[in-house]
Short mmCIF file of C-alpha atoms in Angstrom, two decimals:
data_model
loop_
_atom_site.label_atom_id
_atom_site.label_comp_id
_atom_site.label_asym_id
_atom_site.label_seq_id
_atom_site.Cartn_x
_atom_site.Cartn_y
_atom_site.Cartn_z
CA UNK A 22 5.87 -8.34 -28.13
CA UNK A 23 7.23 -5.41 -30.56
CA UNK A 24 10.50 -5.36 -29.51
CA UNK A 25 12.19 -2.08 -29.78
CA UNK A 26 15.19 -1.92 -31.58
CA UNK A 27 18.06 -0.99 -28.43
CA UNK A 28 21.33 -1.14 -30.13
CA UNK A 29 20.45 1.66 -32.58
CA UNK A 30 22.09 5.12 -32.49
CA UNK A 31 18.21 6.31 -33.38
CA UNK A 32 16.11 8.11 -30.46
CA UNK A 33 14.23 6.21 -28.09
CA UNK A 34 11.17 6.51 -25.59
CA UNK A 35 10.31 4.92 -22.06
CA UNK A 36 7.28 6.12 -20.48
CA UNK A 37 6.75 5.94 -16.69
CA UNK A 38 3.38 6.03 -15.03
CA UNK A 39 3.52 7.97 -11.58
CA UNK A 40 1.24 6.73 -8.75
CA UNK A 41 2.82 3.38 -7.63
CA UNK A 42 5.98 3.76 -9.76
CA UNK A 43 7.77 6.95 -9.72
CA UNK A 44 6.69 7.89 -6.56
CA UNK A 45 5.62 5.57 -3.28
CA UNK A 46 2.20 6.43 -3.19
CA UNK A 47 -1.46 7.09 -4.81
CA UNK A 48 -1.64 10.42 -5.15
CA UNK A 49 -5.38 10.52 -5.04
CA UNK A 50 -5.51 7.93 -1.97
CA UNK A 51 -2.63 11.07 0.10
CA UNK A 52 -5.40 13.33 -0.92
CA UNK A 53 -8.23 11.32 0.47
CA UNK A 54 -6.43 10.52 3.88
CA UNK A 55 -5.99 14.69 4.28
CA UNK A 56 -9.88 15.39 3.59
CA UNK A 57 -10.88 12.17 5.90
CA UNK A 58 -12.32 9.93 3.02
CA UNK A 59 -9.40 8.23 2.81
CA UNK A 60 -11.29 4.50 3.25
CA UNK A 61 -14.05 5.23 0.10
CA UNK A 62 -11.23 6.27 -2.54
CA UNK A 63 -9.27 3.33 -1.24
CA UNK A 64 -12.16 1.49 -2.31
CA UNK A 65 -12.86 2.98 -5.32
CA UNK A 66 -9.21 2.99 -6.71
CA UNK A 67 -8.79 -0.78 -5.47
CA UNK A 68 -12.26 -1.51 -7.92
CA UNK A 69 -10.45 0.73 -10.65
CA UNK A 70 -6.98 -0.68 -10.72
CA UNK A 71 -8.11 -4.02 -10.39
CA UNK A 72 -10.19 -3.41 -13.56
CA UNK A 73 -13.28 -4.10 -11.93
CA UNK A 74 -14.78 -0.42 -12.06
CA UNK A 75 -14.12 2.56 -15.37
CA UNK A 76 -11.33 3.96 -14.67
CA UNK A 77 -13.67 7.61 -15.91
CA UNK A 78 -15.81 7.23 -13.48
CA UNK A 79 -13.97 5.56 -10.50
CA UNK A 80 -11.99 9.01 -11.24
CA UNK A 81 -15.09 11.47 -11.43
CA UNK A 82 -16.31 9.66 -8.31
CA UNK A 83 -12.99 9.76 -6.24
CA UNK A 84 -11.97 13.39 -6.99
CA UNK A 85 -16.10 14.27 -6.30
CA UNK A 86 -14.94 13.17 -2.22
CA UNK A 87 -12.54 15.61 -2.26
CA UNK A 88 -14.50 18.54 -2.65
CA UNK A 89 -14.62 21.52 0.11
CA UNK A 90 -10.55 19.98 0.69
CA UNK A 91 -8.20 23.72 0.99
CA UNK A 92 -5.52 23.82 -1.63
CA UNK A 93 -2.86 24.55 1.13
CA UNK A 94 -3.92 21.42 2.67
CA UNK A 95 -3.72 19.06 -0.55
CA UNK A 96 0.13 20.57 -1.62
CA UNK A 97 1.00 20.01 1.83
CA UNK A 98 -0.12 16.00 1.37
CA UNK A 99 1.17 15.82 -1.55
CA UNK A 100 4.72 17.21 -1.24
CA UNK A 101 5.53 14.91 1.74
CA UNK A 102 4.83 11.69 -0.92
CA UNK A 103 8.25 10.09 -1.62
CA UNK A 104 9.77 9.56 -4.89
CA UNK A 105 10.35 5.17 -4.94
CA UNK A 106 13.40 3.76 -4.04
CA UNK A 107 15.68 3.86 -7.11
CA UNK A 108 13.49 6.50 -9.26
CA UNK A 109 16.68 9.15 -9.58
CA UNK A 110 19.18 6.40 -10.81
CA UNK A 111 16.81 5.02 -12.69
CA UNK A 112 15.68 7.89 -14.79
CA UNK A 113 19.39 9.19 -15.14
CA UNK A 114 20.49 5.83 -16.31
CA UNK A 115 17.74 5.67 -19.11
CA UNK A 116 18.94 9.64 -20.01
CA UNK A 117 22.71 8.61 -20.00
CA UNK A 118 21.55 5.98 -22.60
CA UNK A 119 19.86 8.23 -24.62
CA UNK A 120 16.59 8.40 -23.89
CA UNK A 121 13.43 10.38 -24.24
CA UNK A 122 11.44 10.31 -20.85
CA UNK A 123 7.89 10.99 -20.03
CA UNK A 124 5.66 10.18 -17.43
CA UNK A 125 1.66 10.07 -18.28
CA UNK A 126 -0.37 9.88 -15.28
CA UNK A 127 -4.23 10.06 -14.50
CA UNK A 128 -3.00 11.80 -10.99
CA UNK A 129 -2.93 15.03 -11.08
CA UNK A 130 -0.89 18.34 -11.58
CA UNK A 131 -0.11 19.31 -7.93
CA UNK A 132 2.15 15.84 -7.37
CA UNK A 133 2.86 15.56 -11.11
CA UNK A 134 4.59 18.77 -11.95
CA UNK A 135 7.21 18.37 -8.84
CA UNK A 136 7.94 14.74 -9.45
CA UNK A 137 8.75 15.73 -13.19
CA UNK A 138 11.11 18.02 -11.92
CA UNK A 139 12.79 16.49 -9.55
CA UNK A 140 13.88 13.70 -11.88
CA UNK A 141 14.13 15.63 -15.09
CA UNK A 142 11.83 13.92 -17.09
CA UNK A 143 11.56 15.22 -20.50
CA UNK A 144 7.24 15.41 -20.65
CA UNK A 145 5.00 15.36 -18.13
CA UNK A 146 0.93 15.00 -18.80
CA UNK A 147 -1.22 14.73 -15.99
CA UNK A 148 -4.76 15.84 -14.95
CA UNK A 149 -5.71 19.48 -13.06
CA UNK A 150 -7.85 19.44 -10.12
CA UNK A 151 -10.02 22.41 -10.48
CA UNK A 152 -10.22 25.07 -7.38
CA UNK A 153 -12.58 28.12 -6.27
CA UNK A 154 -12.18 30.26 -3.46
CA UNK A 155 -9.12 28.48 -2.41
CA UNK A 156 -10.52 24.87 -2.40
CA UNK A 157 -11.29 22.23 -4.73
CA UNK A 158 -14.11 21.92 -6.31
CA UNK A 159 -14.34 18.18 -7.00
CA UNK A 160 -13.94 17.66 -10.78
CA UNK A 161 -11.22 17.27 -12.40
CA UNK A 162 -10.29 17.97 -16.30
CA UNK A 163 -7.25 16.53 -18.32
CA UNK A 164 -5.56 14.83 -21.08
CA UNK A 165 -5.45 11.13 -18.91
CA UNK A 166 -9.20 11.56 -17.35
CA UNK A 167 -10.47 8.25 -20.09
CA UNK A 168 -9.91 4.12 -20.02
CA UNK A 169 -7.44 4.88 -23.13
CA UNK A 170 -6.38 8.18 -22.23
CA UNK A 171 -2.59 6.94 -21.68
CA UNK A 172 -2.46 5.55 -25.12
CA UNK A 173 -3.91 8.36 -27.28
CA UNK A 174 -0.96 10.60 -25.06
CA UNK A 175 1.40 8.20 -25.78
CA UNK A 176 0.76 7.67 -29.74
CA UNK A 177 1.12 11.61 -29.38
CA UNK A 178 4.08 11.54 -27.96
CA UNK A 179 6.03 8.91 -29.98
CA UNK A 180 5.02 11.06 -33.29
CA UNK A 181 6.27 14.48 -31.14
CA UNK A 182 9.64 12.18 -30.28
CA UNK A 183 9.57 10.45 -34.03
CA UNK A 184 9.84 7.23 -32.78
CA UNK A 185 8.23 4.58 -33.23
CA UNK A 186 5.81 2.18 -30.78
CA UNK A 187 8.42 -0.30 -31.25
CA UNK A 188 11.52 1.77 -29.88
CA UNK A 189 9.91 2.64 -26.87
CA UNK A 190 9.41 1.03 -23.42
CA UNK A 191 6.93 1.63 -21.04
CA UNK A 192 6.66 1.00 -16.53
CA UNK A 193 3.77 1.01 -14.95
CA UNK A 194 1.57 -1.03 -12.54
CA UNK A 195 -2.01 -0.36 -12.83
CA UNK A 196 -5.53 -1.73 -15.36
CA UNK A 197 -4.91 1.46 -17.20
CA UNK A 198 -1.71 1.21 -18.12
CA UNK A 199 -2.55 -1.70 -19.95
CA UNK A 200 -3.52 0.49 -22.99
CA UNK A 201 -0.03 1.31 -23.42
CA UNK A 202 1.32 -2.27 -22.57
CA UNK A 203 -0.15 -3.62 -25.71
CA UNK A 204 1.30 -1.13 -28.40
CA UNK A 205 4.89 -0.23 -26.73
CA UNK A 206 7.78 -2.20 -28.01
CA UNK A 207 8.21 -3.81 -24.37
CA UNK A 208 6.50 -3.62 -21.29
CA UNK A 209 7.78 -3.82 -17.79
CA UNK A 210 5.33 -3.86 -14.81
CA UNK A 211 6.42 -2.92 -11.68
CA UNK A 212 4.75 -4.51 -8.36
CA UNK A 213 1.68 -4.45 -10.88
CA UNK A 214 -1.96 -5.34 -10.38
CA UNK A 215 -3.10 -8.77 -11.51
CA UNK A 216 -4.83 -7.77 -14.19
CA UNK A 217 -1.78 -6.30 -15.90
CA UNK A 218 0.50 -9.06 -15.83
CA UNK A 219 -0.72 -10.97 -18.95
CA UNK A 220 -0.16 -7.66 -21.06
CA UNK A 221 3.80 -7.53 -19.73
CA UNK A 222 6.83 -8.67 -21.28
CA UNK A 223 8.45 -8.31 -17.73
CA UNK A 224 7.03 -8.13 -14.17
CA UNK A 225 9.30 -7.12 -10.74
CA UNK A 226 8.31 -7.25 -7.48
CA UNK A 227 10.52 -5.53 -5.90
CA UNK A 228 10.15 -2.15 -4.06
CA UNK A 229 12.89 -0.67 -6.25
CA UNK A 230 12.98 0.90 -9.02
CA UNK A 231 16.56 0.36 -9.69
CA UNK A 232 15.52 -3.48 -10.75
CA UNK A 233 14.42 -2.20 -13.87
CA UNK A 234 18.20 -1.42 -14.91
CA UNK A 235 19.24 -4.77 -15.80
CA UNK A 236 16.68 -5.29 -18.19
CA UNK A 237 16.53 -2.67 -19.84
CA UNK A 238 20.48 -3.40 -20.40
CA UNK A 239 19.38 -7.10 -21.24
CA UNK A 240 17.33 -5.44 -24.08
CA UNK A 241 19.11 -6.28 -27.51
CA UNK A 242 18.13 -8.53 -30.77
CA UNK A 243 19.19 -11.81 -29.31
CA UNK A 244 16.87 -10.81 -26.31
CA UNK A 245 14.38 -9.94 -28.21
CA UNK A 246 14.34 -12.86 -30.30
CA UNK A 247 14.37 -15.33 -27.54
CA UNK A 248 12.31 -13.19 -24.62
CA UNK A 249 9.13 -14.71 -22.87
CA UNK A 250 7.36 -13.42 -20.14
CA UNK A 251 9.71 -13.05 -17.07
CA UNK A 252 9.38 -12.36 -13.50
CA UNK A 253 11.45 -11.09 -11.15
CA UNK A 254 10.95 -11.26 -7.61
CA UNK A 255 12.14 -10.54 -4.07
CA UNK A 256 13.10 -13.06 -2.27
#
């Protein structure tokens, strides 16, 4: 663990995945259920998250089922997807302490630019599905479309914040956030996939994301010095 250094007056980052963190959902899987394929992306994005599939091409192949889907109809699916319990209070407590926020997400523009707004997040990156004639197409093109995607965006993004790796904190739950997990000063995953466990310094399990508040006020030098991996847990 690079523990970042929390009692400084210098800037600092924490970087949120979306799909399963910031908001109570997989994008791609609200998506799937309004074009009726909803059962093979589940599939595919269960093999992807798991780590069990390329997160490039379990992509390519999900967004490919969504082809011939109207526009209208995907920002209707999308807009009804709920931010997750504790998301506003937690992204105002992180900017009251003076941080930088960004969310990096391999979802996609249509979810991503609203959640962004709605909690005020500093930087949004995200994917764009492409449309003709009022449809998608079924490809997609982005910055977060690649296995290490998330951490070429976020070495990008600590140099445009000039921070360091160390100073920032990252939440997410999924095999490609793992990437990030292993440069970021500390790591908190949040009702994660197995697979990312071993990269965290922290894992919840709770369906809130107000849970993340006390440690990221636990986060000093002594805790730093002394932290193993921790879980917390619902019970």
């Amino acid at each position: 663990m690079n523990c970042p250094i929390h009692n400084s007056t210098e800037n600092k980052l924490i970087v949120f995945d979306m799909d399963s963190t910031l908001i109570d959902a997989e994008t791609i899987d609200e998506l799937a259920r309004a074009a009726g394929v909803v059962s093979k992306v589940e599939e595919i994005t269960k093999r992807a998250m798991y780590g069990d599939l390329d997160f490039e091409q379990a992509l390519a192949e999900r967004v490919r089922l969504l082809k011939g889907l109207p526009l209208e109809t995907a920002l209707d699916a999308v807009n009804q997807i709920n931010l997750m319990p504790g998301a506003a209070e937690l992204v105002l407590y992180v900017k009251n302490r003076g941080y930088k926020t960004a969310m990096i997400s391999g979802g996609f523009t249509i979810a991503a630019e609203r959640v962004g707004k709605t909690l005020g997040i500093d930087f949004v990156v995200s994917n764009e599905l492409l449309v003709e004639d009022g449809c998608l197409t079924g490809e997609v093109v982005g910055p977060v479309t690649q296995s290490d995607s998330k951490a070429k965006v976020f070495e990008e993004l600590a140099r445009l914040y000039n921070v360091r790796p160390e100073q920032c904190v990252v939440v997410g739950d999924g095999a490609n956030d793992a990437c990030i997990f292993e440069v970021a000063g500390f790591s908190i995953a949040f009702n994660p996939k197995p697979i990312l466990r071993e990269y965290a310094d922290v894992v919840i399990t709770i369906k809130d994301l107000r849970a993340v508040i006390p440690v990221l006020e636990s986060l000093s030098y002594q805790f730093c010095n002394q932290a193993q991996h921790v879980d917390i847990e619902h019970y």
